[in-house]
Amino acid sequence: MVQNDPSRIDEALETLPSAIGSMELGQASEPVIEELSGGIVESWVRGLVASDPAKARDVLTSDDPRLRFLKPATRSSQLSAARSELERRRREDETAQRLDRLERQNDIRGRIDDNTARLANGETPVDPVTRDETIAAYGPEKGADVWQEIRAQTGHARAMGSVAGRSPDEQARMLTAARPDPADEGYAAAQRRYTQLQDAVAADRKRLDADPAAYVTSTAKPVAAAFAAAETPEDFGRAVSLSLAEQERLGVPPSKRRAAPKAAVENLARMIGETSSTRERAEMLASWSTAIREPGPRTALLADLEKAGLPEGLRFLQPTLEAGDMAKAGRMLTALEADIALKGDTKRDLDDALLDAEPDAFERSLAGLTGDARPLAEARERDGTRRRLAAARMQAGEDADEAVRKADEDLLAGGTRVTREGLGAFSVPAGADAYKVETGLERLREEIGDRVPPATLARLLDPAGELEGDMAERMAGELLDDFADEAAWIDHPDGGYGLLVTLMDGTRGFLPGEDDKPLRVTADEAIRAHDAGWARRIDDVLSGEFGP
């Protein structure tokens, strides 16, 4: 009774003598009362230790007369028990408080991260963190420091939000407008804001460069909505077109534009991977990739699908997918998925055949023209794909040389690649006459003055407009012959061929045309240039103006 309800200790001790007296024990009643009282007090103390150890400690260290019934050893052990229970409860309370603080801190960090992302995208924060709750979660001293960090973080995010989704020209105008005048009042604060804006612009460009497709999906709602609603290849192609247009507006170079954000790519890779037959997977790849009109981003999508788990070398199927040869695409995809490893003499025969075929001649020429080592890395990756395609053919019984030759044909989808010193390095699509393309491009290069206005070259020569009068145009006109002598045709990332020239600052780039965009020529245009040139030479022969 007393252990469960320590408040009844006095009642229990007072009623004990009368209860014992009714038993008519005589003188023997005193020891019995003493012993039973000791049990009652011990029960009382144990109840206090369990329910209120602080009170138990205070009672056991006091002169409470009721303790005269308690044995010294019991009193000492119960005092230790009370102190142990107090320590246990103290640790438990501290743990609970620490967990509560951690939970509140995690909540604050999560909301800060979410709202920082919202602010960085120009959106309104939801349930913003307050100073009071920060102090409560972190304590007065640390909380004050954390609050200052939060203010700096949200200030930076707000600055990023103000520049997010803006073109380089728009960001430059914002910086110009925000640049403080040292003579103005409040210059120090204005300079801090200006520096913050500079940092925001730099961070924004870094974020854009890291994943252009993901960036425009987060900053341009129409792009995000288009990808979210893309359930068919046609819808996907439209979403990609919106994304690429936004990337172009933001100044992303063509070679760095991506077709789709990572989440969309991973979802597409999962859909394709779950398709049962290789032929169906090839057809899905064709329908989804060719829905993208631009060849560069189309290749980038296939490369991204490789990273998302589809077979390595997938992007080298692009010519076959574009040609619509699903039987060949399915066969190539089967070889890539199988990744056959040959051994012994068979492997040595394949190694020799690959080496004899000079697999990287085209890429070495391209790297030499552009000064860019990336084609060499591309050659190594392409060679790995050739090896897997040829290995599958050898496993089916073909000899090494034939297997490598057919693997090359598969990779080019019936096209060819031309490497000619003094003219360039370019691919000729299937069905096109390589000789006519080559001679047509040579003629177009010689007639460069008819295709590129001197005013366009003048802007390259004098972008700041510092030369007087028409000096820049006259100088640019004189450079046309030099451009023709040194220019080289290479595959343009947006399709067709571009003319690679050395620009005024010493760098190499594509020569612009009338609209200041890189001059591009298709294989058909090159063939027409050849045919027109050939007709002219025939006319010269017939008129006696050509030859002896």
XYZ file of C-alpha atoms in Angstrom:
548
model
C 0.000 0.000 0.000
C 2.718 2.482 1.053
C 5.025 1.633 -1.853
C 2.257 2.361 -4.323
C 1.100 5.437 -2.385
C 4.000 6.896 -0.330
C 1.742 9.690 0.986
C 0.022 7.180 3.318
C 3.190 6.465 5.354
C 2.022 8.324 8.457
C -1.377 6.639 8.375
C 0.277 3.246 8.146
C 2.648 3.875 11.057
C -0.127 5.298 13.295
C -2.532 2.397 12.783
C 0.107 -0.284 13.192
C 0.245 -0.342 17.090
C -3.518 -0.669 17.471
C -3.568 -3.422 14.907
C -0.807 -5.303 16.724
C -2.421 -4.636 20.149
C -5.611 -6.329 19.100
C -3.601 -9.502 18.674
C -2.859 -9.618 22.505
C 0.860 -10.379 22.107
C 1.813 -8.663 25.357
C 5.484 -7.652 25.632
C 6.236 -9.395 22.339
C 4.298 -6.743 20.509
C 7.081 -4.122 20.715
C 9.644 -5.996 18.552
C 6.915 -6.906 16.120
C 5.882 -3.270 15.824
C 9.528 -2.259 15.315
C 10.058 -4.862 12.606
C 6.817 -4.139 10.814
C 7.428 -0.378 11.027
C 10.827 -0.920 9.415
C 9.157 -2.791 6.589
C 6.589 -0.041 6.162
C 9.265 2.681 6.066
C 11.412 0.669 3.646
C 8.379 0.198 1.396
C 7.683 3.917 1.650
C 11.273 4.821 0.734
C 11.282 2.425 -2.202
C 8.080 4.024 -3.449
C 9.672 7.465 -3.199
C 12.767 6.292 -5.063
C 10.577 5.028 -7.894
C 8.134 7.953 -8.044
C 10.115 10.947 -6.787
C 13.839 10.172 -6.429
C 14.662 13.812 -5.610
C 12.310 13.729 -2.606
C 13.665 10.297 -1.653
C 17.199 11.691 -1.642
C 16.158 14.665 0.472
C 14.310 12.448 2.984
C 17.169 9.925 3.253
C 19.702 12.694 3.944
C 17.467 14.384 6.569
C 16.661 13.743 10.256
C 13.175 12.480 9.468
C 12.071 10.553 12.630
C 10.448 7.846 10.544
C 13.898 6.766 9.363
C 14.670 5.385 12.872
C 12.805 2.246 11.794
C 15.084 1.806 8.726
C 18.247 -0.260 8.907
C 21.410 1.773 8.128
C 22.378 -0.553 5.274
C 18.933 -0.251 3.737
C 19.020 3.525 4.137
C 22.413 3.691 2.413
C 21.386 1.406 -0.465
C 18.146 3.324 -1.053
C 20.030 6.626 -1.035
C 22.332 5.232 -3.730
C 19.303 3.999 -5.661
C 17.681 7.455 -5.459
C 20.839 9.146 -6.692
C 21.215 6.618 -9.540
C 17.606 7.140 -10.562
C 18.100 10.900 -10.510
C 21.176 10.559 -12.736
C 19.326 8.231 -15.094
C 16.433 10.667 -15.367
C 18.828 13.567 -15.888
C 20.524 11.761 -18.769
C 17.161 10.759 -20.169
C 15.926 14.361 -20.021
C 19.117 15.621 -21.654
C 18.773 13.028 -24.406
C 15.144 13.974 -24.961
C 16.042 17.664 -25.063
C 18.938 16.976 -27.425
C 16.725 14.916 -29.713
C 14.080 17.629 -29.595
C 16.684 20.257 -30.510
C 18.037 18.053 -33.296
C 14.531 17.527 -34.624
C 13.873 21.261 -34.596
C 17.293 21.938 -36.154
C 16.633 19.385 -38.892
C 13.266 20.990 -39.524
C 14.920 24.404 -39.773
C 17.624 23.120 -42.126
C 15.048 21.384 -44.313
C 12.899 24.500 -44.564
C 15.959 26.645 -45.242
C 17.070 24.291 -48.040
C 13.588 24.256 -49.558
C 13.144 28.009 -49.324
C 16.674 28.668 -50.571
C 15.837 26.617 -53.663
C 12.557 28.509 -54.056
C 14.256 31.879 -53.705
C 17.020 30.853 -56.115
C 14.329 30.080 -58.689
C 12.570 33.395 -58.074
C 9.705 31.831 -56.100
C 8.128 32.855 -52.770
C 9.346 31.009 -49.636
C 6.897 28.829 -47.686
C 6.806 28.882 -43.847
C 10.018 30.926 -43.486
C 12.244 30.332 -40.463
C 12.132 32.969 -37.703
C 14.886 34.251 -35.443
C 13.071 33.149 -32.273
C 12.724 29.530 -33.334
C 16.359 29.493 -34.453
C 17.491 30.698 -31.008
C 15.209 28.138 -29.334
C 16.594 25.298 -31.444
C 20.295 26.173 -31.225
C 20.563 28.074 -27.971
C 21.243 31.789 -27.452
C 24.914 31.889 -28.464
C 25.010 29.430 -31.357
C 21.506 30.390 -32.427
C 22.582 33.989 -33.030
C 25.424 32.810 -35.290
C 23.154 30.391 -37.146
C 20.602 33.142 -37.695
C 23.256 35.326 -39.311
C 24.201 32.404 -41.574
C 20.550 31.919 -42.490
C 20.191 35.597 -43.361
C 23.310 35.448 -45.546
C 22.145 32.231 -47.225
C 18.663 33.518 -47.967
C 20.066 36.854 -49.110
C 22.328 35.079 -51.584
C 19.434 32.878 -52.729
C 17.226 35.941 -53.176
C 19.959 37.538 -55.290
C 20.207 34.331 -57.322
C 16.467 34.380 -57.783
C 16.703 37.857 -59.212
C 19.167 36.681 -61.891
C 17.797 33.155 -62.481
C 16.493 32.563 -65.970
C 17.934 35.812 -67.291
C 20.145 35.973 -70.362
C 23.798 37.045 -70.080
C 22.910 40.469 -71.499
C 20.128 40.925 -68.935
C 22.434 39.911 -66.097
C 25.103 42.298 -67.353
C 22.572 45.150 -67.359
C 21.538 44.255 -63.794
C 25.168 44.413 -62.662
C 25.699 47.722 -64.424
C 22.594 49.196 -62.801
C 23.618 47.928 -59.350
C 27.245 49.110 -59.486
C 27.575 51.635 -56.624
C 29.087 55.081 -56.831
C 31.715 55.665 -54.100
C 30.441 59.218 -53.764
C 26.908 58.130 -52.846
C 25.661 57.847 -49.278
C 25.464 54.245 -48.061
C 28.242 53.143 -50.405
C 29.451 50.299 -48.132
C 26.018 48.646 -47.972
C 25.511 49.150 -51.710
C 28.904 47.578 -52.392
C 27.955 44.534 -50.304
C 24.742 44.150 -52.281
C 26.650 44.549 -55.531
C 29.184 41.900 -54.514
C 26.341 39.595 -53.539
C 24.767 40.128 -56.962
C 28.104 39.412 -58.663
C 28.405 36.177 -56.688
C 24.832 35.280 -57.602
C 25.500 35.771 -61.316
C 28.637 33.622 -61.106
C 26.794 30.890 -59.186
C 23.890 31.046 -61.624
C 26.156 30.557 -64.636
C 27.920 27.682 -62.873
C 24.574 26.047 -62.160
C 23.518 26.533 -65.778
C 26.769 25.065 -67.101
C 26.513 22.018 -64.811
C 23.198 20.820 -66.289
C 21.553 23.230 -68.744
C 18.476 21.039 -69.196
C 17.839 20.747 -65.459
C 18.430 24.487 -65.041
C 15.844 25.599 -67.602
C 13.383 23.038 -66.261
C 13.638 24.693 -62.843
C 13.537 28.302 -64.064
C 11.146 28.130 -67.031
C 7.684 26.867 -66.078
C 6.606 26.096 -69.678
C 9.616 23.791 -70.063
C 8.884 22.023 -66.769
C 5.212 21.624 -67.692
C 6.109 20.245 -71.122
C 8.386 17.555 -69.690
C 5.859 16.677 -66.985
C 3.178 16.126 -69.633
C 5.440 14.301 -72.129
C 3.916 10.834 -72.478
C 4.693 10.289 -76.173
C 7.835 10.762 -78.297
C 6.155 13.703 -80.022
C 5.417 15.396 -76.679
C 8.973 14.689 -75.574
C 10.360 16.209 -78.770
C 8.305 19.376 -78.226
C 9.515 19.613 -74.622
C 13.117 19.222 -75.774
C 12.628 21.928 -78.410
C 11.335 24.320 -75.736
C 14.265 23.428 -73.492
C 16.839 23.923 -76.254
C 15.322 27.264 -77.264
C 15.563 28.426 -73.649
C 19.148 27.164 -73.406
C 20.005 29.092 -76.569
C 18.402 32.245 -75.134
C 20.560 31.849 -72.036
C 23.725 31.655 -74.116
C 24.536 27.956 -73.720
C 26.898 26.956 -76.575
C 25.447 24.341 -78.959
C 28.023 21.736 -77.929
C 26.931 21.966 -74.274
C 23.160 21.934 -74.693
C 21.410 18.908 -73.222
C 18.198 17.387 -74.467
C 16.462 16.568 -71.202
C 16.949 16.852 -67.425
C 18.333 13.884 -65.521
C 14.971 12.808 -64.086
C 13.375 12.633 -67.549
C 16.348 10.685 -68.917
C 16.240 8.182 -66.046
C 12.505 7.685 -66.541
C 13.011 7.071 -70.268
C 15.901 4.658 -69.577
C 13.666 2.712 -67.199
C 10.860 2.519 -69.780
C 13.237 1.267 -72.471
C 15.007 -1.159 -70.132
C 11.716 -2.755 -69.089
C 10.764 -3.493 -72.717
C 11.087 -7.226 -73.363
C 12.511 -7.553 -76.892
C 15.657 -5.991 -78.325
C 13.819 -4.945 -81.489
C 11.211 -3.090 -79.436
C 13.939 -1.387 -77.405
C 15.604 -0.257 -80.632
C 12.281 1.055 -81.945
C 11.691 2.976 -78.713
C 15.179 4.461 -78.914
C 14.532 5.512 -82.496
C 11.129 7.069 -81.831
C 12.211 8.990 -78.734
C 15.617 10.139 -79.978
C 14.539 11.150 -83.488
C 11.721 13.200 -81.961
C 14.560 15.631 -81.158
C 15.197 17.675 -84.291
C 18.706 18.871 -83.401
C 21.450 16.239 -83.958
C 23.771 17.466 -81.192
C 21.203 17.205 -78.374
C 19.977 13.941 -79.923
C 23.457 12.461 -79.466
C 23.604 13.952 -75.972
C 20.350 12.185 -75.065
C 21.746 8.811 -76.137
C 24.926 9.500 -74.132
C 22.804 10.426 -71.105
C 20.802 7.203 -71.509
C 24.099 5.304 -71.279
C 24.818 7.013 -67.958
C 21.309 6.086 -66.804
C 22.050 2.374 -67.251
C 21.516 1.535 -70.924
C 24.410 -0.176 -72.779
C 27.675 1.691 -73.238
C 28.184 2.795 -76.844
C 24.475 3.410 -77.375
C 25.053 6.849 -78.888
C 26.983 5.301 -81.769
C 23.732 3.707 -82.929
C 22.421 7.156 -83.831
C 23.090 6.956 -87.617
C 21.340 3.580 -87.796
C 18.402 4.801 -85.715
C 18.066 7.869 -87.931
C 18.177 5.668 -91.037
C 15.223 3.700 -89.648
C 16.918 0.302 -90.061
C 15.424 -1.341 -86.990
C 16.676 -4.825 -87.879
C 20.260 -3.592 -87.911
C 19.697 -1.399 -84.841
C 18.293 -4.393 -82.959
C 21.259 -6.551 -83.960
C 23.732 -3.868 -82.866
C 21.892 -3.340 -79.580
C 22.005 -7.095 -78.909
C 25.789 -7.054 -79.404
C 26.215 -4.080 -77.071
C 24.058 -5.673 -74.382
C 25.898 -9.013 -74.659
C 29.385 -7.423 -74.442
C 31.111 -10.612 -75.633
C 34.695 -11.114 -74.403
C 36.871 -13.146 -76.799
C 39.944 -15.055 -75.639
C 43.134 -16.562 -77.004
C 43.839 -16.520 -80.738
C 40.380 -15.165 -81.517
C 41.023 -12.114 -79.358
C 44.477 -11.587 -80.920
C 42.978 -11.790 -84.417
C 40.421 -9.137 -83.470
C 43.110 -6.893 -81.929
C 45.191 -7.100 -85.126
C 42.198 -6.392 -87.363
C 41.190 -3.345 -85.309
C 44.747 -1.994 -85.388
C 45.039 -2.466 -89.162
C 41.812 -0.510 -89.645
C 43.351 2.657 -88.073
C 40.293 3.311 -85.909
C 41.235 6.812 -84.788
C 42.543 8.349 -88.033
C 39.463 10.535 -88.487
C 39.434 11.705 -84.860
C 43.190 12.432 -84.881
C 42.700 14.640 -87.911
C 39.732 16.366 -86.284
C 41.657 16.959 -83.052
C 44.524 18.463 -85.046
C 42.190 20.841 -86.857
C 40.280 22.016 -83.800
C 42.985 21.815 -81.143
C 40.440 19.933 -79.039
C 41.382 16.555 -77.527
C 37.779 15.430 -77.082
C 37.618 13.673 -80.479
C 40.429 11.378 -79.308
C 38.402 10.378 -76.259
C 35.440 9.860 -78.577
C 37.631 7.623 -80.767
C 38.544 5.435 -77.801
C 34.895 5.028 -76.855
C 33.899 4.354 -80.462
C 36.667 1.755 -80.717
C 35.220 -0.039 -77.695
C 31.851 -0.147 -79.464
C 33.489 -1.429 -82.687
C 35.173 -4.146 -80.666
C 31.887 -5.354 -79.169
C 30.099 -5.276 -82.521
C 32.950 -7.142 -84.237
C 33.215 -9.667 -81.385
C 29.552 -10.563 -81.810
C 30.116 -11.156 -85.531
C 33.208 -13.280 -84.874
C 31.279 -15.361 -82.363
C 28.768 -15.976 -85.154
C 31.569 -17.315 -87.402
C 32.936 -14.334 -89.360
C 36.698 -13.779 -89.626
C 38.259 -10.804 -87.853
C 38.859 -8.519 -90.865
C 35.343 -9.020 -92.189
C 33.844 -8.537 -88.719
C 35.679 -5.233 -88.234
C 34.753 -4.024 -91.739
C 31.073 -4.751 -91.165
C 31.197 -3.209 -87.680
C 32.492 -0.003 -89.275
C 29.703 -0.125 -91.840
C 27.175 -0.579 -89.053
C 28.536 2.388 -87.103
C 28.374 4.678 -90.137
C 24.988 3.300 -91.272
C 26.212 3.139 -94.853
C 27.918 6.522 -94.733
C 31.619 7.328 -95.010
C 34.105 9.618 -93.334
C 36.489 11.803 -95.321
C 39.868 12.964 -94.067
C 41.703 15.117 -96.577
C 44.653 17.319 -95.751
C 43.990 20.928 -96.629
C 40.218 20.478 -96.817
C 39.049 19.011 -93.500
C 37.520 15.968 -91.824
C 33.809 15.335 -92.283
C 31.188 12.596 -92.513
C 29.187 11.794 -95.624
C 25.724 10.331 -94.998
C 24.501 7.103 -96.532
C 23.416 7.437 -100.147
C 25.449 10.593 -100.797
C 28.319 10.625 -103.297
C 31.427 11.248 -101.180
C 33.416 12.544 -104.157
C 30.745 15.087 -105.041
C 30.430 16.229 -101.418
C 34.188 16.634 -101.166
C 34.631 18.600 -104.387
C 31.507 20.640 -103.694
C 32.829 21.699 -100.301
C 36.139 22.630 -101.886
C 34.386 24.848 -104.402
C 32.238 26.475 -101.717
C 35.346 27.285 -99.726
C 36.917 28.963 -102.755
C 33.764 31.052 -103.213
C 33.589 32.066 -99.578
C 33.348 35.732 -100.507
C 29.982 35.099 -102.143
C 28.572 33.508 -99.000
C 29.943 35.656 -96.160
C 29.351 39.436 -96.211
C 32.458 41.506 -95.387
C 30.398 43.283 -92.719
C 30.100 39.994 -90.843
C 33.851 39.513 -90.888
C 34.280 43.148 -89.905
C 32.397 42.494 -86.678
C 34.747 39.606 -85.960
C 37.764 41.743 -86.746
C 36.627 44.776 -84.769
C 33.930 43.732 -82.234
C 34.345 46.970 -80.267
C 33.902 49.135 -83.386
C 37.150 51.014 -82.773
C 38.327 51.253 -86.406
C 37.318 54.356 -88.333
C 34.913 54.353 -91.244
C 34.881 51.268 -93.401
C 38.419 50.267 -92.420
C 37.198 47.099 -90.728
C 35.197 46.059 -93.797
C 38.134 46.685 -96.137
C 40.449 44.694 -93.883
C 37.855 41.946 -93.566
C 37.493 41.755 -97.332
C 41.229 41.244 -97.657
C 40.997 38.395 -95.148
C 38.543 36.398 -97.237
C 41.284 34.824 -99.333
C 43.235 33.934 -96.197
C 40.161 32.315 -94.704
C 39.638 30.306 -97.881
C 43.235 29.070 -97.870
C 43.297 28.040 -94.210
C 39.685 27.088 -93.488
C 38.672 23.461 -92.983
C 35.292 21.768 -93.251
C 34.240 19.645 -90.278
C 30.964 18.181 -89.034
C 28.885 20.868 -87.347
C 27.258 19.827 -84.029
C 23.892 21.110 -85.300
C 24.145 19.067 -88.497
C 25.782 19.553 -91.870
C 29.246 21.029 -92.237
C 30.778 24.156 -90.732
C 33.847 26.029 -91.947
C 36.480 26.127 -89.230
C 38.621 29.283 -89.290
C 41.133 31.023 -87.063
C 39.362 34.023 -85.534
C 40.860 37.411 -84.791
C 41.738 36.516 -81.202
C 43.703 33.445 -82.308
C 41.026 30.946 -81.345
C 39.383 28.599 -83.808
C 35.680 28.695 -84.493
C 33.009 28.320 -87.141
C 32.801 31.074 -89.730
C 29.487 32.964 -89.419
C 27.149 33.529 -92.333
C 24.772 36.350 -93.203
C 22.766 36.028 -89.974
C 25.928 35.940 -87.836
C 25.149 32.312 -86.988
C 27.739 29.689 -87.984
C 27.677 29.051 -91.702
C 26.337 25.536 -92.268
C 26.234 23.547 -95.482
C 24.351 20.291 -95.988
C 25.607 17.346 -98.039
C 22.929 18.085 -100.655
C 24.126 21.703 -100.951
C 27.697 20.515 -101.398
C 26.598 18.102 -104.142
C 24.698 20.900 -105.905
C 27.827 23.064 -105.710
C 29.810 20.240 -107.307
C 27.250 19.766 -110.075
C 27.158 23.507 -110.827
C 30.944 23.672 -110.879
C 31.189 20.662 -113.165
C 28.676 22.186 -115.572
C 30.729 25.395 -115.632
C 33.904 23.503 -116.493
C 32.108 21.657 -119.321
C 30.869 25.001 -120.662
C 34.429 26.362 -120.535
C 35.725 23.383 -122.496
C 33.033 23.723 -125.159
C 33.699 27.455 -125.525
C 37.442 26.952 -125.868
C 38.133 28.944 -122.686
C 39.311 25.964 -120.663
C 42.486 24.017 -121.302
C 44.829 24.164 -124.304
